[in-house]
Amino acid sequence: MKTAAWDFVSAHAEMFGIKRICRVLEVSRSGYYRWIAGADARAARQAADDVLVAEIREIHAEHRGNYGALRVHAELRGFGHTVNRKRVARLMRKHGIVGRQNSAWTAAPSANTPEPAPGKR
């Protein structure tokens, strides 16, 4: 919600003025200016995330889609990247990259397994 408010303030600032829009939307002017100041940092973080997602996709494809967030994180750490496991998981979730899960496996009873005793069920 806040990002939408700041986008609205930016789009209409010339027409109505920042002070008036912030008062009507009941948001602080200092928050708006803080959001403006952080634009470069957000853009840099997005660029770094895009590079990281490309590497995650490469690792995921290299292992035929078997690797999930934990193994991809371990591979990235092995390559020398300092990246948080939760960041890897968030980016994989956001971009729909999912590792394969083992299906539940149960052994079917064999033909020579004896039936349980009548009173032992």
PDB file of C-alpha atoms in Angstrom:
ATOM      1  CA  MET A   1       0.000   0.000   0.000  1.00  0.00           C
ATOM      2  CA  LYS A   2       2.773   2.466   0.871  1.00  0.00           C
ATOM      3  CA  THR A   3       4.549   2.019  -2.463  1.00  0.00           C
ATOM      4  CA  ALA A   4       1.307   2.749  -4.301  1.00  0.00           C
ATOM      5  CA  ALA A   5       0.849   5.904  -2.217  1.00  0.00           C
ATOM      6  CA  TRP A   6       4.389   7.071  -2.954  1.00  0.00           C
ATOM      7  CA  ASP A   7       3.922   6.358  -6.667  1.00  0.00           C
ATOM      8  CA  PHE A   8       0.729   8.415  -6.596  1.00  0.00           C
ATOM      9  CA  VAL A   9       2.498  11.299  -4.839  1.00  0.00           C
ATOM     10  CA  SER A  10       5.292  11.225  -7.429  1.00  0.00           C
ATOM     11  CA  ALA A  11       2.864  11.165 -10.336  1.00  0.00           C
ATOM     12  CA  HIS A  12       0.742  14.087  -9.103  1.00  0.00           C
ATOM     13  CA  ALA A  13       3.303  16.211  -7.221  1.00  0.00           C
ATOM     14  CA  GLU A  14       3.584  18.847  -9.962  1.00  0.00           C
ATOM     15  CA  MET A  15      -0.161  19.326 -10.151  1.00  0.00           C
ATOM     16  CA  PHE A  16      -1.097  19.408  -6.446  1.00  0.00           C
ATOM     17  CA  GLY A  17       2.120  19.678  -4.468  1.00  0.00           C
ATOM     18  CA  ILE A  18       3.715  17.089  -2.221  1.00  0.00           C
ATOM     19  CA  LYS A  19       2.534  18.622   1.040  1.00  0.00           C
ATOM     20  CA  ARG A  20      -1.142  18.649   0.053  1.00  0.00           C
ATOM     21  CA  ILE A  21      -1.139  15.113  -1.388  1.00  0.00           C
ATOM     22  CA  CYS A  22       0.604  13.694   1.671  1.00  0.00           C
ATOM     23  CA  ARG A  23      -1.928  15.394   3.938  1.00  0.00           C
ATOM     24  CA  VAL A  24      -4.892  14.007   1.937  1.00  0.00           C
ATOM     25  CA  LEU A  25      -3.429  10.481   1.795  1.00  0.00           C
ATOM     26  CA  GLU A  26      -2.454  10.710   5.480  1.00  0.00           C
ATOM     27  CA  VAL A  27       1.174   9.773   4.857  1.00  0.00           C
ATOM     28  CA  SER A  28       4.245  11.619   6.054  1.00  0.00           C
ATOM     29  CA  ARG A  29       6.279  13.845   3.785  1.00  0.00           C
ATOM     30  CA  SER A  30       9.460  12.549   5.411  1.00  0.00           C
ATOM     31  CA  GLY A  31       8.439   9.004   4.451  1.00  0.00           C
ATOM     32  CA  TYR A  32       7.979  10.112   0.857  1.00  0.00           C
ATOM     33  CA  TYR A  33      11.401  11.748   0.764  1.00  0.00           C
ATOM     34  CA  ARG A  34      12.952   8.668   2.372  1.00  0.00           C
ATOM     35  CA  TRP A  35      11.329   6.549  -0.357  1.00  0.00           C
ATOM     36  CA  ILE A  36      12.778   8.858  -3.030  1.00  0.00           C
ATOM     37  CA  ALA A  37      16.243   8.663  -1.452  1.00  0.00           C
ATOM     38  CA  GLY A  38      16.131   4.851  -1.458  1.00  0.00           C
ATOM     39  CA  ALA A  39      15.304   4.566  -5.174  1.00  0.00           C
ATOM     40  CA  ASP A  40      18.936   3.970  -6.178  1.00  0.00           C
ATOM     41  CA  ALA A  41      19.364   1.283  -3.533  1.00  0.00           C
ATOM     42  CA  ARG A  42      16.158  -0.453  -4.664  1.00  0.00           C
ATOM     43  CA  ALA A  43      17.312  -0.399  -8.290  1.00  0.00           C
ATOM     44  CA  ALA A  44      20.716  -1.831  -7.339  1.00  0.00           C
ATOM     45  CA  ARG A  45      19.084  -4.563  -5.257  1.00  0.00           C
ATOM     46  CA  GLN A  46      16.752  -5.442  -8.142  1.00  0.00           C
ATOM     47  CA  ALA A  47      19.703  -5.678 -10.543  1.00  0.00           C
ATOM     48  CA  ALA A  48      21.560  -7.941  -8.085  1.00  0.00           C
ATOM     49  CA  ASP A  49      18.443 -10.088  -7.692  1.00  0.00           C
ATOM     50  CA  ASP A  50      18.157 -10.446 -11.475  1.00  0.00           C
ATOM     51  CA  VAL A  51      21.764 -11.649 -11.715  1.00  0.00           C
ATOM     52  CA  LEU A  52      21.218 -14.041  -8.815  1.00  0.00           C
ATOM     53  CA  VAL A  53      18.029 -15.452 -10.373  1.00  0.00           C
ATOM     54  CA  ALA A  54      19.936 -16.139 -13.590  1.00  0.00           C
ATOM     55  CA  GLU A  55      22.526 -18.125 -11.617  1.00  0.00           C
ATOM     56  CA  ILE A  56      19.799 -19.942  -9.671  1.00  0.00           C
ATOM     57  CA  ARG A  57      18.108 -20.939 -12.942  1.00  0.00           C
ATOM     58  CA  GLU A  58      21.440 -22.161 -14.300  1.00  0.00           C
ATOM     59  CA  ILE A  59      22.146 -24.312 -11.224  1.00  0.00           C
ATOM     60  CA  HIS A  60      18.572 -25.608 -11.199  1.00  0.00           C
ATOM     61  CA  ALA A  61      18.739 -26.586 -14.883  1.00  0.00           C
ATOM     62  CA  GLU A  62      22.204 -28.088 -14.504  1.00  0.00           C
ATOM     63  CA  HIS A  63      20.807 -30.526 -11.941  1.00  0.00           C
ATOM     64  CA  ARG A  64      17.698 -31.295 -14.056  1.00  0.00           C
ATOM     65  CA  GLY A  65      15.336 -29.435 -11.744  1.00  0.00           C
ATOM     66  CA  ASN A  66      16.089 -31.602  -8.722  1.00  0.00           C
ATOM     67  CA  TYR A  67      17.670 -28.943  -6.526  1.00  0.00           C
ATOM     68  CA  GLY A  68      15.547 -26.899  -4.143  1.00  0.00           C
ATOM     69  CA  ALA A  69      16.483 -23.784  -2.211  1.00  0.00           C
ATOM     70  CA  LEU A  70      18.793 -25.527   0.270  1.00  0.00           C
ATOM     71  CA  ARG A  71      20.929 -27.234  -2.345  1.00  0.00           C
ATOM     72  CA  VAL A  72      20.964 -24.213  -4.650  1.00  0.00           C
ATOM     73  CA  HIS A  73      22.106 -22.120  -1.691  1.00  0.00           C
ATOM     74  CA  ALA A  74      24.875 -24.632  -0.950  1.00  0.00           C
ATOM     75  CA  GLU A  75      26.007 -24.510  -4.601  1.00  0.00           C
ATOM     76  CA  LEU A  76      26.068 -20.710  -4.572  1.00  0.00           C
ATOM     77  CA  ARG A  77      28.098 -20.732  -1.363  1.00  0.00           C
ATOM     78  CA  GLY A  78      30.454 -23.235  -2.984  1.00  0.00           C
ATOM     79  CA  PHE A  79      30.972 -20.793  -5.857  1.00  0.00           C
ATOM     80  CA  GLY A  80      31.948 -18.105  -3.353  1.00  0.00           C
ATOM     81  CA  HIS A  81      28.709 -16.102  -3.247  1.00  0.00           C
ATOM     82  CA  THR A  82      27.686 -14.661   0.099  1.00  0.00           C
ATOM     83  CA  VAL A  83      23.936 -14.976  -0.040  1.00  0.00           C
ATOM     84  CA  ASN A  84      21.287 -15.759   2.549  1.00  0.00           C
ATOM     85  CA  ARG A  85      19.307 -19.006   2.265  1.00  0.00           C
ATOM     86  CA  LYS A  86      16.044 -17.127   2.778  1.00  0.00           C
ATOM     87  CA  ARG A  87      16.854 -14.778  -0.078  1.00  0.00           C
ATOM     88  CA  VAL A  88      17.462 -17.751  -2.376  1.00  0.00           C
ATOM     89  CA  ALA A  89      14.169 -19.320  -1.253  1.00  0.00           C
ATOM     90  CA  ARG A  90      12.280 -16.035  -1.761  1.00  0.00           C
ATOM     91  CA  LEU A  91      13.668 -15.537  -5.270  1.00  0.00           C
ATOM     92  CA  MET A  92      12.948 -19.146  -6.233  1.00  0.00           C
ATOM     93  CA  ARG A  93       9.389 -18.822  -4.933  1.00  0.00           C
ATOM     94  CA  LYS A  94       8.863 -15.492  -6.712  1.00  0.00           C
ATOM     95  CA  HIS A  95      10.088 -16.847 -10.062  1.00  0.00           C
ATOM     96  CA  GLY A  96       8.400 -20.250  -9.814  1.00  0.00           C
ATOM     97  CA  ILE A  97      11.586 -22.302  -9.549  1.00  0.00           C
ATOM     98  CA  VAL A  98      10.744 -25.476  -7.646  1.00  0.00           C
ATOM     99  CA  GLY A  99      12.873 -28.501  -6.882  1.00  0.00           C
ATOM    100  CA  ARG A 100      11.516 -31.995  -7.308  1.00  0.00           C
ATOM    101  CA  GLN A 101      10.258 -33.790  -4.248  1.00  0.00           C
ATOM    102  CA  ASN A 102      10.517 -37.503  -3.665  1.00  0.00           C
ATOM    103  CA  SER A 103       7.147 -39.150  -3.881  1.00  0.00           C
ATOM    104  CA  ALA A 104       5.974 -41.094  -0.875  1.00  0.00           C
ATOM    105  CA  TRP A 105       7.234 -44.636  -1.331  1.00  0.00           C
ATOM    106  CA  THR A 106       5.805 -47.644   0.460  1.00  0.00           C
ATOM    107  CA  ALA A 107       6.681 -51.248  -0.101  1.00  0.00           C
ATOM    108  CA  ALA A 108       3.816 -53.371  -1.350  1.00  0.00           C
ATOM    109  CA  PRO A 109       3.305 -56.532   0.686  1.00  0.00           C
ATOM    110  CA  SER A 110       4.897 -59.498  -1.028  1.00  0.00           C
ATOM    111  CA  ALA A 111       3.006 -62.661  -1.883  1.00  0.00           C
ATOM    112  CA  ASN A 112       4.864 -64.784   0.680  1.00  0.00           C
ATOM    113  CA  THR A 113       4.179 -62.470   3.660  1.00  0.00           C
ATOM    114  CA  PRO A 114       2.139 -64.480   6.169  1.00  0.00           C
ATOM    115  CA  GLU A 115      -1.202 -63.192   7.391  1.00  0.00           C
ATOM    116  CA  PRO A 116      -1.191 -61.969  10.995  1.00  0.00           C
ATOM    117  CA  ALA A 117      -2.458 -64.384  13.628  1.00  0.00           C
ATOM    118  CA  PRO A 118      -6.220 -64.140  14.277  1.00  0.00           C
ATOM    119  CA  GLY A 119      -5.871 -62.659  17.790  1.00  0.00           C
ATOM    120  CA  LYS A 120      -2.885 -60.415  16.972  1.00  0.00           C
ATOM    121  CA  ARG A 121      -4.519 -57.755  14.834  1.00  0.00           C
TER     122      ARG A 121
END
